[in-house]
Amino acid sequence: TQLLEQSPQFLSIQEGENLTVYCNSSSVFSSLQWYRQEPGEGPVLLVTVVTGGEVKKLKRLTFQFGDARKDSSLHITAAQPGDTGLYLCAGDPQKLVFGQGTRLTINP
Amino acid sequence: NAGVMQNPRHLVRRRGQEARLRCSPMKGHSHVYWYRQLPEEGLKFMVYLQKENIIDESGMPKERFSAEFPKEGPSILRIQQVVRGDSAAYFCASSTELGRPDTQYFGPGTRLTVL
């Protein structure tokens, strides 16, 4: 069974700070997805990374896929209160395996 | 905006009753996936269906749970004789047969509460 571990599980920082969230596994994934979930809603896809070493940018968010395709990171620059939410990584194209999530709170 | 639709959004059942959760995939999508999310946890895969076929049900509990995706109409996740431990948010996702099958789009979920 492929498992994904996210760290940290909880993160509370001040507006304007930078942060990095990690998603690690001992298994190789053909692709990894990052989702953001708001309370009471379903996950919304942010990005899919496919190639080892791949880096994708989405405004202030930078996503990286590890060279061995076993891990990924999400870096947020100059965090805003609007970035508050649950960030989930997931892998395996069909039967998505999710990490337990990182609950991010950005304080004004 | 024809996104993934789920209904009801909230469902309350007493122990022993049946729960039926419905999912209408995005227009043009023929693949449907069901996931369960317990409070403060990530999503756990339950079942993957295509029209009239169950492709992978490795995440479904062996008893009381069933799923279908008929030729016409929404996909249904059915839970018989619900117990308190079934209380959770159930999410449906869909993807297209063409293009990028690894891109799943999620519905808003059904929150099941068992009293």
mmCIF file of N, CA, C and O in Angstrom, chain A residues 10 31 33 35 37 39-43 45 48 50 56 86 88 92-101 103, chain B residues 9 31 33 35 37 40-45 48 55-56 58 91 100-109 111:
data_model
loop_
_atom_site.group_PDB
_atom_site.id
_atom_site.type_symbol
_atom_site.label_atom_id
_atom_site.label_comp_id
_atom_site.label_asym_id
_atom_site.label_seq_id
_atom_site.Cartn_x
_atom_site.Cartn_y
_atom_site.Cartn_z
ATOM 1 N N PHE A 10 -0.027 20.751 11.212
ATOM 2 C CA PHE A 10 -0.630 22.049 11.519
ATOM 3 C C PHE A 10 0.460 23.115 11.428
ATOM 4 O O PHE A 10 1.591 22.887 11.845
ATOM 5 N N SER A 31 2.634 10.326 -10.638
ATOM 6 C CA SER A 31 2.317 11.748 -10.572
ATOM 7 C C SER A 31 1.846 12.075 -9.164
ATOM 8 O O SER A 31 1.428 11.180 -8.416
ATOM 9 N N GLN A 33 -0.511 15.091 -7.023
ATOM 10 C CA GLN A 33 -1.387 16.243 -7.108
ATOM 11 C C GLN A 33 -1.416 16.954 -5.759
ATOM 12 O O GLN A 33 -1.295 16.333 -4.705
ATOM 13 N N TYR A 35 -3.952 19.503 -3.611
ATOM 14 C CA TYR A 35 -5.303 20.034 -3.530
ATOM 15 C C TYR A 35 -5.373 20.988 -2.336
ATOM 16 O O TYR A 35 -4.649 20.853 -1.352
ATOM 17 N N GLN A 37 -8.447 22.367 0.308
ATOM 18 C CA GLN A 37 -9.828 22.113 0.710
ATOM 19 C C GLN A 37 -10.263 23.146 1.735
ATOM 20 O O GLN A 37 -9.615 23.340 2.764
ATOM 21 N N PRO A 39 -13.278 24.485 4.445
ATOM 22 C CA PRO A 39 -14.258 23.813 5.313
ATOM 23 C C PRO A 39 -15.607 23.635 4.616
ATOM 24 O O PRO A 39 -16.112 24.562 3.994
ATOM 25 N N GLY A 40 -16.144 22.432 4.664
ATOM 26 C CA GLY A 40 -17.448 22.171 4.086
ATOM 27 C C GLY A 40 -17.461 22.008 2.579
ATOM 28 O O GLY A 40 -18.535 21.913 1.984
ATOM 29 N N GLU A 41 -16.294 21.965 1.974
ATOM 30 C CA GLU A 41 -16.223 21.835 0.518
ATOM 31 C C GLU A 41 -15.333 20.663 0.130
ATOM 32 O O GLU A 41 -14.630 20.090 0.951
ATOM 33 N N GLY A 42 -15.373 20.330 -1.177
ATOM 34 C CA GLY A 42 -14.505 19.288 -1.674
ATOM 35 C C GLY A 42 -13.134 19.832 -2.026
ATOM 36 O O GLY A 42 -12.946 21.049 -2.154
ATOM 37 N N PRO A 43 -12.142 18.952 -2.183
ATOM 38 C CA PRO A 43 -10.800 19.414 -2.559
ATOM 39 C C PRO A 43 -10.803 20.030 -3.951
ATOM 40 O O PRO A 43 -11.481 19.548 -4.855
ATOM 41 N N LEU A 45 -8.276 21.026 -7.071
ATOM 42 C CA LEU A 45 -6.943 20.742 -7.595
ATOM 43 C C LEU A 45 -6.156 22.033 -7.819
ATOM 44 O O LEU A 45 -6.641 22.975 -8.435
ATOM 45 N N THR A 48 -0.721 19.407 -10.783
ATOM 46 C CA THR A 48 -0.262 18.027 -10.942
ATOM 47 C C THR A 48 1.198 18.070 -11.392
ATOM 48 O O THR A 48 1.528 18.798 -12.324
ATOM 49 N N VAL A 50 4.421 15.661 -12.687
ATOM 50 C CA VAL A 50 4.557 14.363 -13.345
ATOM 51 C C VAL A 50 6.018 13.925 -13.475
ATOM 52 O O VAL A 50 6.345 12.760 -13.262
ATOM 53 N N LYS A 56 6.683 23.642 -10.588
ATOM 54 C CA LYS A 56 5.577 24.410 -11.153
ATOM 55 C C LYS A 56 5.245 25.558 -10.224
ATOM 56 O O LYS A 56 5.257 25.395 -9.006
ATOM 57 N N LEU A 86 -6.848 23.692 4.196
ATOM 58 C CA LEU A 86 -6.254 22.362 4.326
ATOM 59 C C LEU A 86 -5.617 22.003 2.993
ATOM 60 O O LEU A 86 -6.285 21.985 1.967
ATOM 61 N N LEU A 88 -3.705 19.245 0.732
ATOM 62 C CA LEU A 88 -3.591 17.797 0.621
ATOM 63 C C LEU A 88 -2.742 17.420 -0.578
ATOM 64 O O LEU A 88 -2.906 17.980 -1.658
ATOM 65 N N ASP A 92 -0.952 8.607 -7.403
ATOM 66 C CA ASP A 92 -1.507 7.456 -8.107
ATOM 67 C C ASP A 92 -2.715 7.882 -8.929
ATOM 68 O O ASP A 92 -3.756 8.220 -8.372
ATOM 69 N N PRO A 93 -2.627 7.845 -10.225
ATOM 70 C CA PRO A 93 -3.635 8.476 -11.089
ATOM 71 C C PRO A 93 -5.059 8.043 -10.842
ATOM 72 O O PRO A 93 -5.954 8.852 -10.861
ATOM 73 N N GLN A 94 -5.298 6.786 -10.592
ATOM 74 C CA GLN A 94 -6.681 6.366 -10.482
ATOM 75 C C GLN A 94 -7.137 6.332 -9.036
ATOM 76 O O GLN A 94 -8.007 7.079 -8.625
ATOM 77 N N LYS A 95 -6.551 5.446 -8.263
ATOM 78 C CA LYS A 95 -6.948 5.301 -6.884
ATOM 79 C C LYS A 95 -6.111 6.260 -6.050
ATOM 80 O O LYS A 95 -5.097 5.892 -5.501
ATOM 81 N N LEU A 96 -6.554 7.507 -5.990
ATOM 82 C CA LEU A 96 -5.752 8.511 -5.324
ATOM 83 C C LEU A 96 -5.499 8.148 -3.869
ATOM 84 O O LEU A 96 -6.420 7.841 -3.120
ATOM 85 N N VAL A 97 -4.226 8.194 -3.484
ATOM 86 C CA VAL A 97 -3.823 8.019 -2.099
ATOM 87 C C VAL A 97 -3.524 9.407 -1.567
ATOM 88 O O VAL A 97 -2.680 10.116 -2.114
ATOM 89 N N PHE A 98 -4.216 9.789 -0.505
ATOM 90 C CA PHE A 98 -4.060 11.119 0.047
ATOM 91 C C PHE A 98 -3.184 11.110 1.288
ATOM 92 O O PHE A 98 -3.232 10.170 2.094
ATOM 93 N N GLY A 99 -2.403 12.205 1.447
ATOM 94 C CA GLY A 99 -1.788 12.442 2.725
ATOM 95 C C GLY A 99 -2.854 12.926 3.701
ATOM 96 O O GLY A 99 -3.998 13.204 3.311
ATOM 97 N N GLN A 100 -2.478 13.021 4.977
ATOM 98 C CA GLN A 100 -3.466 13.403 5.987
ATOM 99 C C GLN A 100 -3.729 14.898 5.990
ATOM 100 O O GLN A 100 -4.655 15.367 6.645
ATOM 101 N N GLY A 101 -2.922 15.647 5.223
ATOM 102 C CA GLY A 101 -3.194 17.062 5.082
ATOM 103 C C GLY A 101 -2.372 17.939 5.996
ATOM 104 O O GLY A 101 -1.892 17.502 7.052
ATOM 105 N N ARG A 103 -2.963 21.567 7.796
ATOM 106 C CA ARG A 103 -3.932 22.631 8.058
ATOM 107 C C ARG A 103 -3.154 23.908 8.305
ATOM 108 O O ARG A 103 -2.457 24.042 9.306
ATOM 109 N N ARG B 9 -26.385 17.370 0.399
ATOM 110 C CA ARG B 9 -25.161 17.896 0.994
ATOM 111 C C ARG B 9 -25.025 17.433 2.444
ATOM 112 O O ARG B 9 -23.921 17.214 2.926
ATOM 113 N N HIS B 31 -15.785 8.476 -15.678
ATOM 114 C CA HIS B 31 -15.127 7.791 -14.563
ATOM 115 C C HIS B 31 -15.553 8.475 -13.267
ATOM 116 O O HIS B 31 -15.500 9.697 -13.167
ATOM 117 N N TYR B 33 -15.275 8.270 -8.891
ATOM 118 C CA TYR B 33 -14.535 7.753 -7.735
ATOM 119 C C TYR B 33 -15.256 8.235 -6.469
ATOM 120 O O TYR B 33 -15.732 9.355 -6.416
ATOM 121 N N TYR B 35 -14.731 8.725 -2.247
ATOM 122 C CA TYR B 35 -13.770 8.798 -1.158
ATOM 123 C C TYR B 35 -14.514 9.115 0.135
ATOM 124 O O TYR B 35 -15.570 9.740 0.116
ATOM 125 N N GLN B 37 -13.948 10.831 4.063
ATOM 126 C CA GLN B 37 -13.063 11.655 4.879
ATOM 127 C C GLN B 37 -13.609 11.744 6.295
ATOM 128 O O GLN B 37 -14.704 12.247 6.518
ATOM 129 N N GLU B 40 -10.631 15.666 10.500
ATOM 130 C CA GLU B 40 -9.199 15.911 10.699
ATOM 131 C C GLU B 40 -8.325 14.865 10.002
ATOM 132 O O GLU B 40 -7.181 14.662 10.384
ATOM 133 N N GLU B 41 -8.845 14.201 9.004
ATOM 134 C CA GLU B 41 -8.050 13.226 8.273
ATOM 135 C C GLU B 41 -8.098 13.511 6.773
ATOM 136 O O GLU B 41 -8.918 14.292 6.300
ATOM 137 N N GLY B 42 -7.196 12.862 6.042
ATOM 138 C CA GLY B 42 -7.234 12.958 4.593
ATOM 139 C C GLY B 42 -8.336 12.085 4.030
ATOM 140 O O GLY B 42 -9.072 11.436 4.754
ATOM 141 N N LEU B 43 -8.442 12.085 2.724
ATOM 142 C CA LEU B 43 -9.475 11.289 2.062
ATOM 143 C C LEU B 43 -8.984 9.870 1.831
ATOM 144 O O LEU B 43 -7.833 9.654 1.465
ATOM 145 N N LYS B 44 -9.885 8.913 1.996
ATOM 146 C CA LYS B 44 -9.565 7.502 1.771
ATOM 147 C C LYS B 44 -10.378 6.993 0.584
ATOM 148 O O LYS B 44 -11.613 7.114 0.571
ATOM 149 N N PHE B 45 -9.671 6.411 -0.372
ATOM 150 C CA PHE B 45 -10.318 5.864 -1.560
ATOM 151 C C PHE B 45 -11.277 4.737 -1.184
ATOM 152 O O PHE B 45 -10.968 3.904 -0.327
ATOM 153 N N TYR B 48 -13.888 2.872 -7.501
ATOM 154 C CA TYR B 48 -13.722 3.516 -8.810
ATOM 155 C C TYR B 48 -14.651 2.807 -9.786
ATOM 156 O O TYR B 48 -14.612 1.590 -9.925
ATOM 157 N N ILE B 55 -14.621 -0.862 -11.367
ATOM 158 C CA ILE B 55 -13.255 -1.137 -11.800
ATOM 159 C C ILE B 55 -12.370 -1.538 -10.613
ATOM 160 O O ILE B 55 -11.563 -2.448 -10.701
ATOM 161 N N ASP B 56 -12.532 -0.837 -9.504
ATOM 162 C CA ASP B 56 -11.694 -1.087 -8.323
ATOM 163 C C ASP B 56 -12.505 -0.760 -7.082
ATOM 164 O O ASP B 56 -12.914 0.380 -6.915
ATOM 165 N N SER B 58 -11.418 -1.830 -3.946
ATOM 166 C CA SER B 58 -10.532 -2.303 -2.885
ATOM 167 C C SER B 58 -10.661 -1.508 -1.597
ATOM 168 O O SER B 58 -10.266 -1.977 -0.544
ATOM 169 N N PHE B 91 -17.009 12.047 -0.515
ATOM 170 C CA PHE B 91 -16.761 12.847 -1.700
ATOM 171 C C PHE B 91 -16.750 11.980 -2.941
ATOM 172 O O PHE B 91 -16.242 10.861 -2.939
ATOM 173 N N ARG B 100 -6.221 13.590 -19.667
ATOM 174 C CA ARG B 100 -5.439 13.296 -18.477
ATOM 175 C C ARG B 100 -6.317 12.584 -17.455
ATOM 176 O O ARG B 100 -6.986 13.201 -16.662
ATOM 177 N N PRO B 101 -6.253 11.258 -17.446
ATOM 178 C CA PRO B 101 -7.080 10.542 -16.467
ATOM 179 C C PRO B 101 -6.668 10.776 -15.038
ATOM 180 O O PRO B 101 -7.393 10.414 -14.127
ATOM 181 N N ASP B 102 -5.506 11.367 -14.804
ATOM 182 C CA ASP B 102 -5.095 11.562 -13.431
ATOM 183 C C ASP B 102 -5.655 12.845 -12.834
ATOM 184 O O ASP B 102 -5.372 13.161 -11.690
ATOM 185 N N THR B 103 -6.413 13.601 -13.586
ATOM 186 C CA THR B 103 -7.004 14.811 -13.057
ATOM 187 C C THR B 103 -8.425 14.505 -12.617
ATOM 188 O O THR B 103 -9.288 14.257 -13.438
ATOM 189 N N GLN B 104 -8.621 14.484 -11.304
ATOM 190 C CA GLN B 104 -9.937 14.208 -10.757
ATOM 191 C C GLN B 104 -10.529 15.495 -10.208
ATOM 192 O O GLN B 104 -9.858 16.246 -9.508
ATOM 193 N N TYR B 105 -11.783 15.721 -10.506
ATOM 194 C CA TYR B 105 -12.488 16.908 -10.044
ATOM 195 C C TYR B 105 -13.509 16.468 -9.000
ATOM 196 O O TYR B 105 -14.314 15.575 -9.255
ATOM 197 N N PHE B 106 -13.468 17.121 -7.865
ATOM 198 C CA PHE B 106 -14.266 16.700 -6.728
ATOM 199 C C PHE B 106 -15.563 17.485 -6.603
ATOM 200 O O PHE B 106 -15.630 18.683 -6.921
ATOM 201 N N GLY B 107 -16.577 16.800 -6.108
ATOM 202 C CA GLY B 107 -17.825 17.443 -5.739
ATOM 203 C C GLY B 107 -17.716 18.037 -4.348
ATOM 204 O O GLY B 107 -16.700 17.878 -3.663
ATOM 205 N N PRO B 108 -18.778 18.703 -3.881
ATOM 206 C CA PRO B 108 -18.750 19.372 -2.575
ATOM 207 C C PRO B 108 -18.908 18.421 -1.398
ATOM 208 O O PRO B 108 -18.725 18.824 -0.252
ATOM 209 N N GLY B 109 -19.268 17.167 -1.682
ATOM 210 C CA GLY B 109 -19.370 16.193 -0.610
ATOM 211 C C GLY B 109 -20.759 16.076 -0.010
ATOM 212 O O GLY B 109 -21.591 16.983 -0.119
ATOM 213 N N ARG B 111 -22.239 15.153 3.766
ATOM 214 C CA ARG B 111 -21.878 14.908 5.153
ATOM 215 C C ARG B 111 -22.944 14.061 5.813
ATOM 216 O O ARG B 111 -24.075 14.496 5.978
#
